[in-house]
Every structure is written in C-alpha cells, then in structure tokens.
Short mmCIF file of C-alpha atoms in Angstrom, two decimals:
data_model
loop_
_atom_site.label_atom_id
_atom_site.label_comp_id
_atom_site.label_asym_id
_atom_site.label_seq_id
_atom_site.Cartn_x
_atom_site.Cartn_y
_atom_site.Cartn_z
CA MET A 14 24.97 -2.94 6.63
CA PHE A 15 21.23 -2.80 5.90
CA GLN A 16 20.30 -0.16 3.34
CA VAL A 17 16.77 0.55 2.12
CA LYS A 18 16.57 0.38 -1.69
CA HIS A 19 13.43 2.54 -2.03
CA TRP A 20 12.39 5.27 0.38
CA GLN A 21 8.77 4.56 -0.53
CA ASP A 22 8.79 1.19 1.27
CA PRO A 23 9.26 2.52 4.83
CA VAL A 24 6.64 5.16 4.07
CA ASN A 25 4.21 2.43 2.98
CA GLY A 26 5.09 0.52 6.17
CA ALA A 27 4.26 3.61 8.23
CA LEU A 28 1.00 3.97 6.31
CA GLY A 29 0.23 0.35 7.19
CA ALA A 30 0.83 1.13 10.87
CA TRP A 31 -1.41 4.20 10.59
CA LEU A 32 -4.12 2.10 8.95
CA LEU A 33 -3.82 -0.59 11.62
CA LEU A 34 -4.29 1.99 14.38
CA SER A 35 -6.77 4.27 12.59
CA PRO A 36 -9.95 2.60 13.93
CA TRP A 37 -8.95 3.59 17.48
CA ILE A 38 -7.40 6.94 16.55
CA LEU A 39 -10.41 8.03 14.48
CA GLY A 40 -13.02 6.24 16.59
CA TYR A 41 -14.49 3.75 14.15
CA ASN A 42 -13.38 0.63 16.04
CA GLY A 43 -17.04 -0.32 16.44
CA GLU A 44 -17.60 -0.56 12.67
CA ALA A 45 -18.17 -4.23 11.82
CA ALA A 46 -16.57 -4.06 8.35
CA ALA A 47 -14.27 -1.05 8.47
CA MET A 48 -12.31 -2.01 11.58
CA PRO A 49 -11.28 -5.54 10.52
CA ASN A 50 -10.52 -4.25 7.02
CA ALA A 51 -8.16 -1.60 8.41
CA VAL A 52 -6.44 -4.06 10.74
CA ILE A 53 -6.01 -6.86 8.18
CA VAL A 54 -4.90 -4.59 5.33
CA GLY A 55 -2.67 -2.62 7.71
CA VAL A 56 -0.87 -5.80 8.79
CA ALA A 57 -0.58 -6.97 5.17
CA LEU A 58 0.82 -3.60 4.13
CA ILE A 59 3.38 -3.64 6.94
CA ALA A 60 4.42 -7.18 5.93
CA ALA A 61 4.75 -6.25 2.23
CA ALA A 62 6.74 -3.13 3.08
CA LEU A 63 9.07 -5.06 5.40
CA GLY A 64 9.55 -7.68 2.70
CA ALA A 65 10.35 -4.96 0.17
CA MET A 66 12.89 -3.42 2.55
CA LEU A 67 14.59 -6.69 3.52
CA LEU A 68 14.56 -8.53 0.19
CA PRO A 69 13.46 -6.12 -2.56
CA ARG A 70 11.46 -7.74 -5.35
CA ALA A 71 8.89 -6.31 -7.72
CA TRP A 72 6.11 -8.55 -6.40
CA GLU A 73 6.11 -6.72 -3.07
CA GLU A 74 5.46 -3.45 -4.90
CA TRP A 75 2.67 -5.10 -6.88
CA THR A 76 1.23 -6.38 -3.58
CA GLU A 77 1.34 -2.86 -2.12
CA ALA A 78 -0.34 -1.50 -5.27
CA ALA A 79 -3.09 -4.13 -5.03
CA LEU A 80 -3.63 -3.31 -1.35
CA GLY A 81 -3.88 0.37 -2.26
CA LEU A 82 -6.49 -0.39 -4.92
CA TRP A 83 -8.44 -2.55 -2.48
CA LEU A 84 -8.37 0.19 0.15
CA MET A 85 -9.78 2.71 -2.33
CA ALA A 86 -12.64 0.36 -3.28
CA SER A 87 -13.29 -1.22 0.12
CA PRO A 88 -15.67 1.41 1.56
CA TRP A 89 -18.16 0.66 -1.21
CA VAL A 90 -17.48 -3.07 -1.50
CA LEU A 91 -17.81 -3.59 2.27
CA ARG A 92 -20.48 -0.86 2.62
CA PHE A 93 -18.86 1.37 5.20
CA ASN A 94 -18.86 4.45 2.93
CA GLY A 95 -21.43 6.02 5.27
CA ASN A 96 -18.75 6.45 7.93
CA ALA A 97 -16.72 9.43 6.69
CA ASP A 98 -13.73 8.79 8.96
CA ALA A 99 -13.39 5.15 7.96
CA MET A 100 -14.01 5.91 4.29
CA LEU A 101 -11.48 8.75 4.13
CA ALA A 102 -8.86 6.75 6.03
CA ALA A 103 -9.20 3.88 3.56
CA VAL A 104 -9.42 5.94 0.36
CA ILE A 105 -6.66 8.45 1.12
CA THR A 106 -4.30 5.84 2.54
CA GLY A 107 -5.00 3.57 -0.43
CA LEU A 108 -4.33 6.33 -2.92
CA VAL A 109 -1.00 7.25 -1.32
CA VAL A 110 0.05 3.58 -1.10
CA LEU A 111 -0.88 3.03 -4.75
CA VAL A 112 1.02 6.12 -5.92
CA LEU A 113 4.14 5.17 -3.95
CA ALA A 114 4.10 1.58 -5.21
CA ALA A 115 3.56 2.69 -8.82
CA TRP A 116 6.34 5.26 -8.46
CA THR A 117 8.73 2.53 -7.32
CA LEU A 118 7.68 0.14 -10.08
CA LEU A 119 8.08 2.77 -12.78
CA THR A 120 11.34 4.33 -11.60
CA ASP A 121 13.35 1.27 -10.55
CA GLU A 122 15.24 0.13 -13.64
CA GLU A 123 15.22 -3.52 -12.57
CA TYR A 124 11.47 -3.54 -11.87
CA SER A 125 10.47 -1.57 -14.96
CA ARG A 126 12.43 -3.56 -17.58
CA TRP A 127 9.33 -5.49 -18.58
CA TRP A 128 7.49 -2.19 -19.06
CA HIS A 129 10.20 -0.75 -21.27
CA ARG A 130 10.42 -3.97 -23.35
CA ALA A 131 6.65 -4.04 -23.87
CA ALA A 132 6.66 -0.39 -25.01
CA HIS A 133 9.25 -1.01 -27.71
#
C-alpha cells in the first residue's frame, strides 16, 4: 500500500497546483514574465513533489527548496515586482515551499545524516 513518507510533499504539490493556476485565479495571466514563471515552476514543483511521494530521496527536497528560493527572487529577476498579485503569489508560495522542504531535510534522519556528520 502506498504511504506518504513526509506530509510536506503533498502540501508542496498542492502549492505547485495553486501556483500553476494562480495567473488565472488572481488575474495576472496577461503578464509576459509572471504567467510563464508561475506555470513552469508550478509544473516543476508538482513533479518534484510527486517524485518525493513516490520514491522519496533527498534530491527532490533540495529541488523543492531551490524552486522556493527561485520563486522568492523571481519577481525582481524577471521584473514583475510591480504587479502585487503576481509578486505576492510568487514570494509567499516560495517561502512556504522553502520552509517545508527545509523542514523535511532537517527532520528526516536519513536526509539529515550529512548535516549531523558535518556538525561533529
């Protein structure tokens, strides 16, 4: 029977779905940079979360963390920080994704072994 190892992964998958749909929900689907960013990163986040649920490995969590960091920086890198809806969707979603991925990496004994070895 399929059992999810970390509850954070389905939440990150749901955040990916939210991000994917956010341009239409929040009305910024006409934004040339923000809309494709949300769609592409949303799909990537869903894929990483599904991978983490089906075959849990630390690299999927690192991928989710990197996507979260990108989302937080993307409004300024891609210059859509003038659109408050798009900016807030990216930054808040990115922050939550990053926190959940870091939480998993730091609390899973198998994933955090390298961290504990480096600290000692």
